Amino acid sequence: MSTAPDRFARAFGDWTPRAVVFDCDGLLLDTESVWQRAQDTVVAARGAVLEPEDDAVLHGSTIEVAAELIARRSGHTVEEVLADLHREFDHELSGGVRTLPGAAEVLRAAAARVPLGCASNSWLEALDHKLVAGGLREHFTVLEASDTVENPKPAPDMYAAAARALGQRPEDCLALEDSGTGARAARDAGLRLIAVPAPGHPVPPADLALTSLTDPELAAWIATW
């Protein structure tokens, strides 16, 4: 049996996951740019004036949280802004979505060894649509989204539900996340965690942090499962 790379051995010892739950946006798919274009369109159309601290709130949040914030900053109703965001996001997504480097390879390797779930603050229909558009849907047996649980990220509900649906205890599952919002959700649910933050974003607390899914030692560790 092959040996885990040193960084992974230090972080996880001889522990290996029985299931893995991946975030989607900003980790597997470049939907962050799709979402940003949709959000910018709605902010401009509604005349919202965002505050500097709003960026942290909007990163990794649900569409409902974004609608509430933009409505508050623009003086329009949440219902109006929410409808705008849904429409603009669907429009932007229709132009295609880019798979982030290493995502397809990591999913393929991991799925050959353990069952996979995806946990996203998107609504379920959008999550399924994005994964299909990115060519990644086939790797997942479980999808959890903002409308499949009572409380979205940063609450632990989604990750707890994903572990349960995969037939595993949370402590036997691994999560991969890029945002602090998602990382908190995974940790609070009891999953082990690898953080892969986007460039320019802070590194959330995790068992191990990587700069990219293309890290060759990640592939080497997966090969030991």
C-alpha atoms as one frame of an Amber mdcrd trajectory, in Angstrom:
protein
   0.000   0.000   0.000   1.352   3.451  -0.913   2.279   5.949   1.798   0.539
   9.296   2.295   2.632  12.386   1.440   4.212  13.995   4.515   1.861  17.012
   4.648  -1.179  14.765   4.561   0.291  12.295   7.046   0.939  15.151   9.478
  -2.595  16.500   9.028  -4.547  13.240   8.977  -2.277  10.476  10.283  -3.505
   7.145   8.960  -7.099   8.433   8.702  -8.727   8.246   5.273 -12.287   9.239
   4.410 -15.123   6.837   3.797 -16.929   9.543   1.819 -16.070  13.023   0.546
 -18.295  16.101   0.310 -17.218  18.883  -2.037 -18.342  22.486  -2.167 -19.142
  23.619  -5.724 -18.804  27.345  -6.384 -15.222  28.558  -6.445 -13.860  25.088
  -5.736 -15.034  22.924  -8.641 -16.604  25.450 -10.988 -15.833  29.071 -11.807
 -19.380  30.076 -10.983 -18.033  32.830  -8.744 -17.433  34.954 -11.846 -20.874
  33.993 -13.218 -22.468  34.977  -9.909 -20.426  38.193  -9.713 -21.612  39.313
 -13.160 -25.236  38.558 -12.238 -24.888  40.332  -8.910 -23.178  43.377 -10.461
 -25.990  43.668 -13.028 -28.657  43.632 -10.316 -26.741  46.018  -8.041 -26.423
  48.507 -10.910 -30.002  48.082 -12.130 -31.419  48.596  -8.631 -29.062  51.460
  -7.776 -27.673  49.699  -4.693 -24.686  51.284  -2.965 -22.677  48.499  -1.341
 -20.440  49.016   1.680 -16.868  47.627   1.809 -17.856  45.040   4.407 -20.599
  43.685   2.142 -18.092  41.674   0.095 -17.404  39.346   3.023 -21.137  38.830
   3.537 -21.795  38.071  -0.122 -18.896  35.605  -0.574 -20.260  32.094  -0.119
 -23.703  33.299   0.961 -27.071  32.107  -0.312 -28.971  33.981  -2.990 -31.515
  34.893  -0.312 -28.859  36.573   1.846 -27.568  38.458  -1.200 -31.095  39.585
  -2.080 -31.709  40.836   1.446 -28.478  42.830   1.474 -28.949  44.359  -2.008
 -32.568  45.193  -1.184 -31.458  46.944   1.988 -28.817  48.931   0.113 -31.174
  49.886  -2.720 -34.546  50.473  -1.058 -36.290  47.803  -3.147 -38.126  44.755
  -1.851 -36.359  41.465  -1.228 -38.826  39.737  -3.556 -37.955  42.097  -6.442
 -34.222  41.691  -5.974 -34.450  37.917  -5.532 -36.342  37.583  -8.810 -33.699
  39.754 -10.510 -30.849  37.613  -9.155 -32.468  34.346 -10.258 -33.092  35.718
 -13.747 -29.621  37.205 -14.214 -27.830  34.167 -12.792 -29.710  31.819 -15.140
 -28.881  34.160 -18.028 -25.174  34.244 -17.190 -25.028  30.490 -16.604 -26.550
  29.821 -20.035 -23.280  31.064 -21.513 -21.431  28.079 -20.013 -19.327  27.492
 -16.929 -15.614  26.768 -16.609 -14.348  23.812 -14.591 -11.564  24.920 -12.274
  -8.096  23.358 -12.657  -7.791  19.903 -11.140 -11.488  19.551 -10.307 -12.392
  16.876 -12.854  -9.263  14.841 -12.103  -9.733  14.945  -8.317 -13.403  13.996
  -8.595 -12.644  11.118 -10.924  -9.906   9.770  -8.641 -11.923  10.182  -5.430
 -15.125   8.727  -6.905 -13.233   5.570  -7.871 -12.590   4.953  -4.155 -15.422
   6.415  -2.056 -18.906   7.886  -2.623 -19.076  11.633  -3.185 -21.524  14.358
  -2.224 -21.765  18.014  -3.145 -22.931  20.654  -0.650 -23.697  24.108  -2.004
 -25.481  27.250  -0.875 -27.115  27.291  -4.298 -30.703  26.146  -4.575 -30.879
  22.484  -5.668 -32.064  23.065  -9.234 -29.228  25.517  -9.872 -26.650  23.188
  -8.309 -27.722  20.301 -10.509 -27.735  22.578 -13.560 -24.228  23.870 -12.839
 -22.748  20.419 -12.303 -24.320  19.145 -15.517 -23.060  22.204 -17.424 -19.570
  21.635 -16.040 -19.582  17.931 -16.886 -19.213  16.893 -13.227 -22.685  15.674
 -12.225 -21.931  11.986 -12.848 -19.440  11.839  -9.965 -21.964  12.639  -7.216
 -24.433  10.323  -5.529 -25.712  12.991  -3.123 -26.517  16.705  -3.557 -27.403
  19.002  -0.669 -28.391  22.634  -1.247 -29.846  25.666   0.490 -33.379  24.395
  -0.102 -32.781  20.792   1.006 -31.946  21.656   4.631 -33.436  23.925   7.265
 -30.369  26.179   7.561 -27.768  26.797   4.815 -24.055  27.357   5.394 -22.504
  28.500   7.752 -24.884  26.252   9.713 -23.709  22.604   9.780 -27.038  21.192
   8.520 -25.938  20.658   4.926 -22.772  18.746   5.719 -24.490  16.672   8.391
 -27.228  15.805   5.883 -24.697  14.914   3.182 -22.782  12.570   5.507 -26.041
  10.934   6.569 -27.185  10.501   2.954 -23.810   8.956   2.092 -24.329   6.441
   4.896 -21.399   7.664   7.003 -20.737   9.396  10.309 -19.519  12.996   9.853
 -16.163  12.171  11.465 -15.579   9.563   8.760 -16.112  12.106   5.975 -13.834
  14.680   4.373 -15.000  18.105   3.165 -13.281  20.362   0.642 -14.159  24.044
   0.789 -12.880  27.378  -0.499 -14.793  29.842   1.700 -14.852  30.583   5.407
 -18.622  30.226   5.372 -18.456  26.675   4.052 -15.432  25.732   6.126 -17.275
  26.661   9.316 -20.262  24.582   8.238 -18.113  21.517   7.572 -16.108  21.815
  10.787 -19.192  22.371  12.936 -20.798  19.284  11.396 -17.778  17.234  12.462
 -16.138  16.552   9.100 -12.386  16.679   8.502 -11.545  19.560   6.178  -9.205
  20.574   3.369  -9.411  24.274   2.512  -8.600  25.469  -1.004  -9.180  29.228
  -0.790  -9.466  31.352  -3.910  -6.506  33.661  -4.596  -6.777  36.794  -2.494
  -9.172  35.270   0.017  -8.182  34.339   3.579  -7.394  30.736   4.479 -10.112
  29.388   6.790  -9.174  27.092   9.686  -8.836  23.530   8.374  -6.921  20.284
   8.864  -4.903  21.221   5.783  -4.869  24.104   3.292  -3.909  23.775  -0.374
  -3.496  26.442  -3.018  -5.045  24.354  -5.806  -6.757  21.062  -6.554  -3.893
  20.436  -8.986  -1.543  19.845  -6.037   0.138  16.527  -6.957   0.278  15.444
  -3.326  -3.531  15.562  -3.147  -3.689  13.035  -5.973  -1.010  10.947  -4.245
  -2.996  10.952  -1.000  -6.229   9.957  -2.739  -4.333   7.016  -4.244  -3.726
   5.708  -0.697  -7.419   5.460   0.230
